[in-house]
Coordinates of C-alpha atoms and ligand atoms in Angstrom, one line a residue:
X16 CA -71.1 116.9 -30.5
X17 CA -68.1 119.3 -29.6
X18 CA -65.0 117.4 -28.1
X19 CA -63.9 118.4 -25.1
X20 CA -61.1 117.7 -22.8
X21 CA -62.4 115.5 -20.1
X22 CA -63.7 117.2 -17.2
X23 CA -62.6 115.7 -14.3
X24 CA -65.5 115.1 -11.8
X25 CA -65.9 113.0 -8.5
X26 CA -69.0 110.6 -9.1
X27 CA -69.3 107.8 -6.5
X28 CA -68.1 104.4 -7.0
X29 CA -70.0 103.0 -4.6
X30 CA -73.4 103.4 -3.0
X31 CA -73.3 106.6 -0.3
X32 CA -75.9 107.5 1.6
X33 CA -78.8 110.5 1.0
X34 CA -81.9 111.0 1.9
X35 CA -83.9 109.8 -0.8
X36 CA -82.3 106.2 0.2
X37 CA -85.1 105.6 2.4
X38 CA -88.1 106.4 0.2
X39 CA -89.2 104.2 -2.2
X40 CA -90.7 101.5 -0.2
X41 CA -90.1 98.1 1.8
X42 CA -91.5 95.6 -1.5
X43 CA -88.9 95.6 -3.8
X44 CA -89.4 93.8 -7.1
X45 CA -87.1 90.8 -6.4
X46 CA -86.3 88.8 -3.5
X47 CA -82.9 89.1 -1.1
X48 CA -80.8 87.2 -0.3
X49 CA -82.0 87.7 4.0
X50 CA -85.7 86.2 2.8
X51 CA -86.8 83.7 4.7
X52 CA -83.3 82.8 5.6
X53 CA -81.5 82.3 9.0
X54 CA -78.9 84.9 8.4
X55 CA -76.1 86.6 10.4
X56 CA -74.3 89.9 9.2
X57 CA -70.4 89.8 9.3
X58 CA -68.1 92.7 8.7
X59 CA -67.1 91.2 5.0
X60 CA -68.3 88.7 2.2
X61 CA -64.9 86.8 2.5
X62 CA -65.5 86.5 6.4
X63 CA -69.3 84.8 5.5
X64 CA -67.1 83.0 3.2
X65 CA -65.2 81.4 5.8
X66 CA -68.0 80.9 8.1
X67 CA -69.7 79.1 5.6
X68 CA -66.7 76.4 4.6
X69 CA -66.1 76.3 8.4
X70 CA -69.8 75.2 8.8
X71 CA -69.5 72.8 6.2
X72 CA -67.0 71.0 7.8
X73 CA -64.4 71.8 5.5
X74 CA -61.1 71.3 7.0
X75 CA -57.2 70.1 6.5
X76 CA -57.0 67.9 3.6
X77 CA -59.8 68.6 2.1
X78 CA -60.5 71.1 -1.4
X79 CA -62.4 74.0 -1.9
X80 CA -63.4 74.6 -5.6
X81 CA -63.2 78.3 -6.7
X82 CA -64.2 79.7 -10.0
X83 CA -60.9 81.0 -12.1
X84 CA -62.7 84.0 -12.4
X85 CA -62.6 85.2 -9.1
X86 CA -61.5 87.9 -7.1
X87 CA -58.6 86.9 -4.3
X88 CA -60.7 87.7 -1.9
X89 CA -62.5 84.2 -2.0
X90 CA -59.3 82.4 -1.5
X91 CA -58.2 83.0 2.0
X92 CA -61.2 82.1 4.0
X93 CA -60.6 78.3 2.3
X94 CA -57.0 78.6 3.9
X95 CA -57.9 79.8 7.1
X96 CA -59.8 76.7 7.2
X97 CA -57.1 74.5 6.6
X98 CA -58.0 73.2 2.5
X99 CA -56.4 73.8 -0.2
X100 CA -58.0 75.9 -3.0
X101 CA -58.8 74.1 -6.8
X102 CA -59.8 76.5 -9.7
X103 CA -62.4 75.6 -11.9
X104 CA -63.0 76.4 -15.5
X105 CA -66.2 79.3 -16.1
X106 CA -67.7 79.7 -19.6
X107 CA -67.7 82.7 -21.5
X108 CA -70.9 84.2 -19.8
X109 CA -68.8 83.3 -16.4
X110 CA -71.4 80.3 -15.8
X111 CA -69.2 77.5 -14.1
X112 CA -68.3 74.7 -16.3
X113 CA -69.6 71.4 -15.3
X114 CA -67.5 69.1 -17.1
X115 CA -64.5 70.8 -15.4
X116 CA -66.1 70.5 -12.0
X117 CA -66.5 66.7 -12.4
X118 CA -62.8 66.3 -13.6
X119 CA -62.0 68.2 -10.3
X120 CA -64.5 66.4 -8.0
X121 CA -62.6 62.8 -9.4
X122 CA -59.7 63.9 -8.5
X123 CA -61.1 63.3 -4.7
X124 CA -60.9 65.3 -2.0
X125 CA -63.5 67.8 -2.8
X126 CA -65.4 68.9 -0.1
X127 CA -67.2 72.2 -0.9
X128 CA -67.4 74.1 -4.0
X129 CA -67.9 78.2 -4.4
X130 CA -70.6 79.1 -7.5
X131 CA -70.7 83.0 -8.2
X132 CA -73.3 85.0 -9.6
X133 CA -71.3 87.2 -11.2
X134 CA -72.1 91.2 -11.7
X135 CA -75.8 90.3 -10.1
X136 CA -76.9 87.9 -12.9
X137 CA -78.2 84.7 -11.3
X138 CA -76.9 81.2 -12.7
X139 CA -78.8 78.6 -13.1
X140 CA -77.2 76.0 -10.2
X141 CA -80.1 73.5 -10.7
X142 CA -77.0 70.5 -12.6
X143 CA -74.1 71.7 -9.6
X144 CA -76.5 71.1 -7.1
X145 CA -77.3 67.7 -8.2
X146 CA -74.1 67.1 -9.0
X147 CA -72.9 68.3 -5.4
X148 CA -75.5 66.2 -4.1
X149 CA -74.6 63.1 -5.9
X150 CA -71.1 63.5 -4.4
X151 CA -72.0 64.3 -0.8
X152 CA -70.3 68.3 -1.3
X153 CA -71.5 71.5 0.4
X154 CA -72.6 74.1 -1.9
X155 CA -72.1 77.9 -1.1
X156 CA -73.7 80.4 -3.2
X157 CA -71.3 83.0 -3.4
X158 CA -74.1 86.6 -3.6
X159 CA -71.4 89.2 -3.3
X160 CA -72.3 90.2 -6.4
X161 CA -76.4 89.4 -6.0
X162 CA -78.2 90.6 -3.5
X163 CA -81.3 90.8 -5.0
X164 CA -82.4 88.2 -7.3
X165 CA -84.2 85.2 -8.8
X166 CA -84.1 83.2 -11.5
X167 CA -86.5 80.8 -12.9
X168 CA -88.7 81.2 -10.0
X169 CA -85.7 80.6 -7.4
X170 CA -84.5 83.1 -5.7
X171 CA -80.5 84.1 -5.1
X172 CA -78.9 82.3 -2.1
X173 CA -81.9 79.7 -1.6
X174 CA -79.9 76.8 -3.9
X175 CA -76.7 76.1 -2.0
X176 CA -76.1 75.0 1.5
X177 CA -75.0 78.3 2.5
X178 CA -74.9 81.6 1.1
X179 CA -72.5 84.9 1.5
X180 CA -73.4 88.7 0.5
X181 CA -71.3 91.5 0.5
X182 CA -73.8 94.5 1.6
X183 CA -71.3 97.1 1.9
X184 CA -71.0 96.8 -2.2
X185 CA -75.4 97.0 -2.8
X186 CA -75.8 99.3 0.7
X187 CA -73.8 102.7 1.5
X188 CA -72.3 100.8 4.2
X189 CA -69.0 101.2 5.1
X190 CA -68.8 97.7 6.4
X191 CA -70.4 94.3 6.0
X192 CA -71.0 90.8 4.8
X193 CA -73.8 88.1 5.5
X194 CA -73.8 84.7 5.8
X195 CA -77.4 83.2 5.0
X196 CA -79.1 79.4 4.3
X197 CA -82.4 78.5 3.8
X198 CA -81.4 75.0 4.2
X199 CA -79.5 75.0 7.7
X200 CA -79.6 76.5 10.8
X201 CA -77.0 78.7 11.3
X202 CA -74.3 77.9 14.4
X203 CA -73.0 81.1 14.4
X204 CA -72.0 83.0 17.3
X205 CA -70.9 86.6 17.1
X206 CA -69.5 89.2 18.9
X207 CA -69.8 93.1 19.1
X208 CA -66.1 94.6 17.7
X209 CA -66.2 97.4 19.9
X210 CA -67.1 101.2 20.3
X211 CA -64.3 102.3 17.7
X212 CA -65.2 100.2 15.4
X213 CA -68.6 101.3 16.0
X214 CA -68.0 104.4 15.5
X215 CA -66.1 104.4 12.7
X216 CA -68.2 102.2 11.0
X217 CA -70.8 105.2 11.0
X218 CA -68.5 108.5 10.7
X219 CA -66.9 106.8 7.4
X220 CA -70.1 105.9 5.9
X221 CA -71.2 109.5 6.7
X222 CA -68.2 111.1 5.3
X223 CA -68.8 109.1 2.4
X224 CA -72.2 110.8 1.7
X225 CA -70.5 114.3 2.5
X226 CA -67.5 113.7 -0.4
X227 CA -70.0 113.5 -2.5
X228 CA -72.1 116.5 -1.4
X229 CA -74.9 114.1 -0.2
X230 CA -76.9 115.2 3.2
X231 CA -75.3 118.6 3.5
X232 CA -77.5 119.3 6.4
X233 CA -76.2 116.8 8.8
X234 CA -72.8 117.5 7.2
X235 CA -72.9 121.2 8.6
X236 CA -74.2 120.0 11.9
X237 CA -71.7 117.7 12.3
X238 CA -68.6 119.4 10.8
X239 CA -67.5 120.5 14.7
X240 CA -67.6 117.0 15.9
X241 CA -66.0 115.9 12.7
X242 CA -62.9 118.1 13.4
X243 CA -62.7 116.8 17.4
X244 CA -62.9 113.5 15.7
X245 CA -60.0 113.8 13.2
X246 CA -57.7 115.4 16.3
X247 CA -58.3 112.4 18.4
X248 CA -57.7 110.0 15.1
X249 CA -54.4 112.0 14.2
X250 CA -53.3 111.8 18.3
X251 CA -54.0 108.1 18.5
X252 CA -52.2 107.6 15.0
X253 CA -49.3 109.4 16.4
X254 CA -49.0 107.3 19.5
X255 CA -48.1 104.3 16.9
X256 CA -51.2 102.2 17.6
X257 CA -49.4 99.3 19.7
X258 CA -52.7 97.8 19.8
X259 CA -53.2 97.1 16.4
X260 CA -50.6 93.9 16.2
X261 CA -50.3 92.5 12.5
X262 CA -51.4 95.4 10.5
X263 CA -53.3 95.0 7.6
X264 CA -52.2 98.4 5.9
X265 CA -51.1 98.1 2.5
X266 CA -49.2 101.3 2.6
X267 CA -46.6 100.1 5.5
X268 CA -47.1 103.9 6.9
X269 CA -48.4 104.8 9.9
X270 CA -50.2 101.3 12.0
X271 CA -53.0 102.5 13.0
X272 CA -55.3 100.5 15.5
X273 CA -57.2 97.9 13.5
X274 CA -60.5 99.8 14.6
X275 CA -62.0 98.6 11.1
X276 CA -60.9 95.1 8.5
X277 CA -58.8 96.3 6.2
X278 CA -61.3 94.2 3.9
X279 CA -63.7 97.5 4.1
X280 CA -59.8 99.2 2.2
X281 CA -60.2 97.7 -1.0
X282 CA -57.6 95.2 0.1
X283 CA -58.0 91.5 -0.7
X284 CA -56.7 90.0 3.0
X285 CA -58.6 87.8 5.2
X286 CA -58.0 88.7 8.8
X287 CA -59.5 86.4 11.3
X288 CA -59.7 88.3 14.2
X289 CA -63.0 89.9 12.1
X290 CA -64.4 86.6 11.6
X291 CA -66.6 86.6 14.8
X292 CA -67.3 90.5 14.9
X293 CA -70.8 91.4 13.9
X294 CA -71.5 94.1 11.4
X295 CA -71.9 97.5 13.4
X296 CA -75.3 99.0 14.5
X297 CA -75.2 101.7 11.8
X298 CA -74.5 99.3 9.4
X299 CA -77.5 97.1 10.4
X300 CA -79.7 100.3 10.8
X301 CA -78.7 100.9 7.3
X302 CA -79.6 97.6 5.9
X303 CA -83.2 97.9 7.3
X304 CA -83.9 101.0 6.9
X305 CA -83.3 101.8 3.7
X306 CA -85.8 101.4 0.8
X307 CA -84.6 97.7 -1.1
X308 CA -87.5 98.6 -4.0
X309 CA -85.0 101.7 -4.5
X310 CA -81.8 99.9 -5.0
X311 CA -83.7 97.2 -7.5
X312 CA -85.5 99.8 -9.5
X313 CA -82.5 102.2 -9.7
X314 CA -79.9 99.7 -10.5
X315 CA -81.5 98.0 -12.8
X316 CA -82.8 101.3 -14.8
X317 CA -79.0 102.7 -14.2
X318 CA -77.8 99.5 -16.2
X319 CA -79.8 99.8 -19.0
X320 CA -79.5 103.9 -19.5
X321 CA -75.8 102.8 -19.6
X322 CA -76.7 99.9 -22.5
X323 CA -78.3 102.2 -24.7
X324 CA -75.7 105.2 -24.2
X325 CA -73.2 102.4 -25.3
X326 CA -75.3 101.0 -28.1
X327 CA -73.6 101.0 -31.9
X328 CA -70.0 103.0 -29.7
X329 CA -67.1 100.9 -31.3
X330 CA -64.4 98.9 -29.8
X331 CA -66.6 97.2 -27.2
X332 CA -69.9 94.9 -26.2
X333 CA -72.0 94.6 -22.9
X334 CA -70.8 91.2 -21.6
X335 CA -74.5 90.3 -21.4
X336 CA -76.9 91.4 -24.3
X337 CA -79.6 91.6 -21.8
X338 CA -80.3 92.4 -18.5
X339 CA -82.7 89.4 -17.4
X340 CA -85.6 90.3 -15.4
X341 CA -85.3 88.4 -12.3
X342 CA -81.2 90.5 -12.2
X343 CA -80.6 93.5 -10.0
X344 CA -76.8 94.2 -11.4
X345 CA -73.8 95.1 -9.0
X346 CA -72.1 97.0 -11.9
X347 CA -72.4 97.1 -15.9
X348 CA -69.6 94.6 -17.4
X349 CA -68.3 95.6 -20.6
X350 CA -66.0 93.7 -22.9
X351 CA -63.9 96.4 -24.2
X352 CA -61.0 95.6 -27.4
X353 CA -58.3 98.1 -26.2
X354 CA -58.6 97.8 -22.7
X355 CA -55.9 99.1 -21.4
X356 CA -56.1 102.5 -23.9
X357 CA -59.7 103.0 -22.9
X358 CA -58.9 102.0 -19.0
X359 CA -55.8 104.9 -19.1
X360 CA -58.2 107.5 -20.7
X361 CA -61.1 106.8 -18.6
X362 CA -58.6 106.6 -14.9
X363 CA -57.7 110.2 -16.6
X364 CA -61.2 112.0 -16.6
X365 CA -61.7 109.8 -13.0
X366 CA -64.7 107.7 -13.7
X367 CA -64.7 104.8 -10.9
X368 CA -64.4 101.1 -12.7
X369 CA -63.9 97.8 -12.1
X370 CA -61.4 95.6 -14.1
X371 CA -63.1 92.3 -12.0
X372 CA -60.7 89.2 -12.4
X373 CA -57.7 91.1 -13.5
X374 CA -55.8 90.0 -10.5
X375 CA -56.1 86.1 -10.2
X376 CA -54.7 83.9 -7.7
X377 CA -51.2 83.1 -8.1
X378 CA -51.0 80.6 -11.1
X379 CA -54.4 81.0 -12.5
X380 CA -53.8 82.2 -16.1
X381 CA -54.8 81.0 -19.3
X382 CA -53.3 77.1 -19.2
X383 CA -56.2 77.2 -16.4
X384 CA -58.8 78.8 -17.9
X385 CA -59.0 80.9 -21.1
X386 CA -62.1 82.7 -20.4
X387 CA -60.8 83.6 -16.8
X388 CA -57.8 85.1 -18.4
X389 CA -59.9 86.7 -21.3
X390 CA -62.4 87.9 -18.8
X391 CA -59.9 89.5 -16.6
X392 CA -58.2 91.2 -19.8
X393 CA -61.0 92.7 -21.6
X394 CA -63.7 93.3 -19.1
X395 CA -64.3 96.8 -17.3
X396 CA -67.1 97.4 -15.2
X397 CA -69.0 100.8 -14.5
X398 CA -70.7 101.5 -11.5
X399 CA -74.9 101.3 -12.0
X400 CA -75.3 101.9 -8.0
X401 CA -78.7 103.6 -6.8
X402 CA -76.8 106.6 -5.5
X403 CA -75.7 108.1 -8.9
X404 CA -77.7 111.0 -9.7
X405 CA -78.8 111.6 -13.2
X406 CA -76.3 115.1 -13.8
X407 CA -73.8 111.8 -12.7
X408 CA -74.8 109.2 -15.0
X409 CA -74.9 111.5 -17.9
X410 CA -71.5 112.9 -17.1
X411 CA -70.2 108.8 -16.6
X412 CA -72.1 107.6 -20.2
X413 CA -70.4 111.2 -22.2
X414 CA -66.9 109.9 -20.1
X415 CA -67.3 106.4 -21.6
X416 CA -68.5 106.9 -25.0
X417 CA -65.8 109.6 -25.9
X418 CA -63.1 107.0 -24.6
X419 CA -64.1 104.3 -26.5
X420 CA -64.6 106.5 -29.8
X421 CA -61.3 108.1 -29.1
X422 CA -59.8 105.0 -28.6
X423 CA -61.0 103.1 -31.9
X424 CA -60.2 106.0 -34.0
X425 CA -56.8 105.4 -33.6
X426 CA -54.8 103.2 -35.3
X427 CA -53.8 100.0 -33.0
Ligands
PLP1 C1 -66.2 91.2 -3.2 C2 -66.3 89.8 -3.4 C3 -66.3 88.9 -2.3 C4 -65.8 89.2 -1.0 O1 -66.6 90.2 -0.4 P1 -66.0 91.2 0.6 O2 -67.2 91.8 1.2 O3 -65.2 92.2 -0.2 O4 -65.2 90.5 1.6 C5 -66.6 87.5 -2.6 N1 -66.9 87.1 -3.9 C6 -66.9 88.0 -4.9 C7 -67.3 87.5 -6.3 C8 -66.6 89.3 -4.7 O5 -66.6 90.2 -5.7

C-alpha cells in the first residue's frame, strides 16, 4: 500500500437524505422505540428528556441520577425541573453500576434515574428496574443513542417509565426528539413552532442532502428558490432579529431569530421555550416515510465493515468486541491509545468523529468515576450512518487505518 498524504474529502457525519432512503421496506429487523408506544415527537432528545422527569413528577428538592458518562445535554432538562443532578458510576462497557446507584438512592432524595444505551447497544435494565421499583423511582430509558433495538427478547424503550430518542441523529432530520412509554399514557400537549421554523426545518435538511451531492435533481430545481431564500435569511439577519430574545448562538455574532433550537447546532443548551414545540411536518414526513429496514441493515453492516478494516491496526480496540444481534449502532466506538495524535491527524484529512463524554458536567472527573474519565479520554467514535456510500466508507476505513498506523509508528 503506497502512502499518501490524506486527501481531504467531505463524507457526512450524519444521516442526509437520498433517494434510496425510502426503499428498502417498512419491516425492519428490530423493533423501535415508537412500537406500540404512546409517543410524541419533540424538536430534541434533551427536550423528551425534560418532559419525561416533568411527568414523573420530578421537582424542587428532589435528584435526578445521571450516568458520569454522559453528554451535557442530559443535564439541563433535570434543572429546568427544579432537581438537582447526581452522577452515577458506569462500568467499563458503560453499563450503569448498581452498587453505586444504591449508595446514591440511600442518600434519599432520589426521585428518577436516567439509564443510557450507549452507541445503540441495549443494556440489560432488568436489576435497575427492580431496584427502581423497590424504591418507588421513575425510570427513563434514555434511546438517543438506540432507536432500534432489543435485547433478550425486550425491546429498547419498553423497560423504563418513559423513554426519549433523538431521531434527528438515526433520521436525516434536521430536527427532532421523542418522548415514548409503553407503560403510561402520555400527558403531553404540544404545539406547532411556526411557519419559519417549519420551513427551515425542511430547507436545512434539504441542503444537507445537496452538501453532500445527494438528490441533485431537486437540488437544481430548487437552486432559484434557494437563493430568494438566502436573500430574505441575510435581510432578516441584518435587521438584528429583535425577536429572538436570549439567543442561544454560541458565536455571540449576528442574533438571529430563534426560528430553529439551537440544540439542532451541536450546542449542548436546553431552551424551554422548545419544550412544547412539536417536531416539524417534514421532519415527521421523514420519520415515516423513510425505509427503518434500511437504516438497521445499513448501520449495522456499516459497523462491522468498519470492525474488520480495523482488525490487527495497532494502537486501538473496538470498545465492544461484538456487535450483538438485537444492536442497530449510532456510531462505531473505538478505544484508541494516542487519542489525541490520532484525533489531530484524523480532524486533518476531515473525517467526522465523535469524542462522546469528553466534555462532562462540571466536576465529573475521575474521583467520580474512572471509567467516565477513561471513556471520555480514549474513546473516538466514527460515523456507521445509512447514508455513507461505499466510495465513502472506503475512503473513512483508509483515513482511519493510516492514522492509527502512523500514529503507533512513532515513538510516544
Ligand atoms: C444526544 C444525546 C441526548 C440529547 O439528544 P438531543 O436530541 O441532542 O437533545 C441525550 N442523551 C444522549 C446519550 C445523547 O447522546
Amino acid at each position: 500500500m503506497t502512502s499518501t498524504a490524506p486527501v481531504r474529502r467531505a463524507i457526512p457525519p450524519v444521516p442526509v437524505l437520498s433517494l434510496a432512503a425510502f426503499s428498502g421496506g417498512r419491516r425492519a429487523a428490530l423493533p423501535s422505540l415508537l412500537d406500540g408506544a404512546d409517543a410524541r415527537l419533540v424538536t430534541s432528545g434533551r427536550v423528551a428528556i425534560g418532559l419525561a422527569l416533568r411527568a414523573l413528577g420530578v421537582g424542587d428538592g428532589d435528584v435526578v441520577l445521571v450516568p458520569a458518562y454522559h453528554s451535557p445535554s442530559m443535564v439541563p432538562p433535570a434543572h429546568w425541573c427544579g432537581a438537582e443532578v447526581a452522577f452515577y458510576r458506569v462500568r467499563p462497557d458503560t453499563a450503569p453500576d448498581l452498587a453505586d446507584i444504591e449508595a446514591h438512592v440511600a442518600r434519599g432524595r432520589v426521585k428518577a434515574i436516567l439509564a443510557t444505551h450507549f452507541f445503540g447497544i441495549p443494556h440489560d435494565l432488568t436489576l435497575l428496574r427492580a431496584l427502581c421499583d423497590r424504591h418507588g423511582i421513575g425510570l427513563v430509558e434514555d434511546c438517543a443513542h438506540c432507536f432500534f433495538g432489543a435485547r433478550d427478547g425486550v425491546a429498547v424503550g419498553s423497560v423504563g417509565d418513559y423513554a426519549i430518542g433523538s431521531t434527528m441523529k438515526f433520521f436525516p432530520i434536521y430536527e427532532g426528539g421523542c418522548l415514548v412509554s409503553r407503560r403510561h399514557r402520555l400527558d403531553v400537549a404540544l404545539h406547532g413552532a411556526g411557519a419559519g421554523f417549519e420551513m427551515k426545518a425542511a430547507l436545512n435538511a434539504l441542503e444537507a442532502a445537496f452538501a453532500y451531492g445527494r438528490l441533485p435533481v431537486l437540488r437544481m430545481l430548487l437552486a432559484l428558490p434557494l437563493r430568494a431564500k438566502s436573500a430574505l435569511w441575510g435581510a432578516l439577519k441584518s435587521r438584528g432579529g429583535k425577536s429572538g430574545g436570549k439567543s442561544g448562538n454560541k458565536s455571540g455574532g449576528t442574533t438571529a431569530p430563534a426560528l430553529a433550537p439551537s440544540s439542532s447546532d451541536s450546542s449542548f443548551e436546553f431552551d424551554p421555550r422548545w419544550a412544547d414545540k412539536r417536531s416539524s411536518w417534514f421532519s415527521r414526513t421523514v420519520l415515516r416515510a423513510v425505509s427503518p429496514a434500511r437504516i438497521v441493515a445499513r448501520r449495522r453492516r456499516n459497523y462491522l465493515d468498519l470492525q474488520r478494516a480495523l482488525d490487527g491496526v495497532p494502537g486501538c480496540r473496538p470498545l465492544y468486541s461484538t456487535l450483538p444481534d438485537g444492536a442497530c449502532p449510532w456510531m462505531f466506538p473505538l478505544l484508541v491509545d494516542r487519542p489525541q495524535a490520532v484525533f489531530d491527524a484524523l480532524l486533518r484529512a476531515g473525517v467526522p468523529m465523535t469524542r462522546f463524554g469528553a466534555t462532562l458536567w462540571a466536576g465529573v472527573d475521575a474521583s467520580v468515576c474512572a471509567n467516565s474519565a477513561d471513556l471520555g479520554r480514549r474513546l473516538i467514535a466514527f460515523p456507521c450512518h445509512q447514508a455513507l456510500d461505499d466510495g465513502e466508507r472506503a475512503w473513512l476505513h483508509a483515513q482511519v487505518r493510516q492514522a492509527l498506523e502512523t500514529c503507533a509508528a512513532v515513538p510516544a
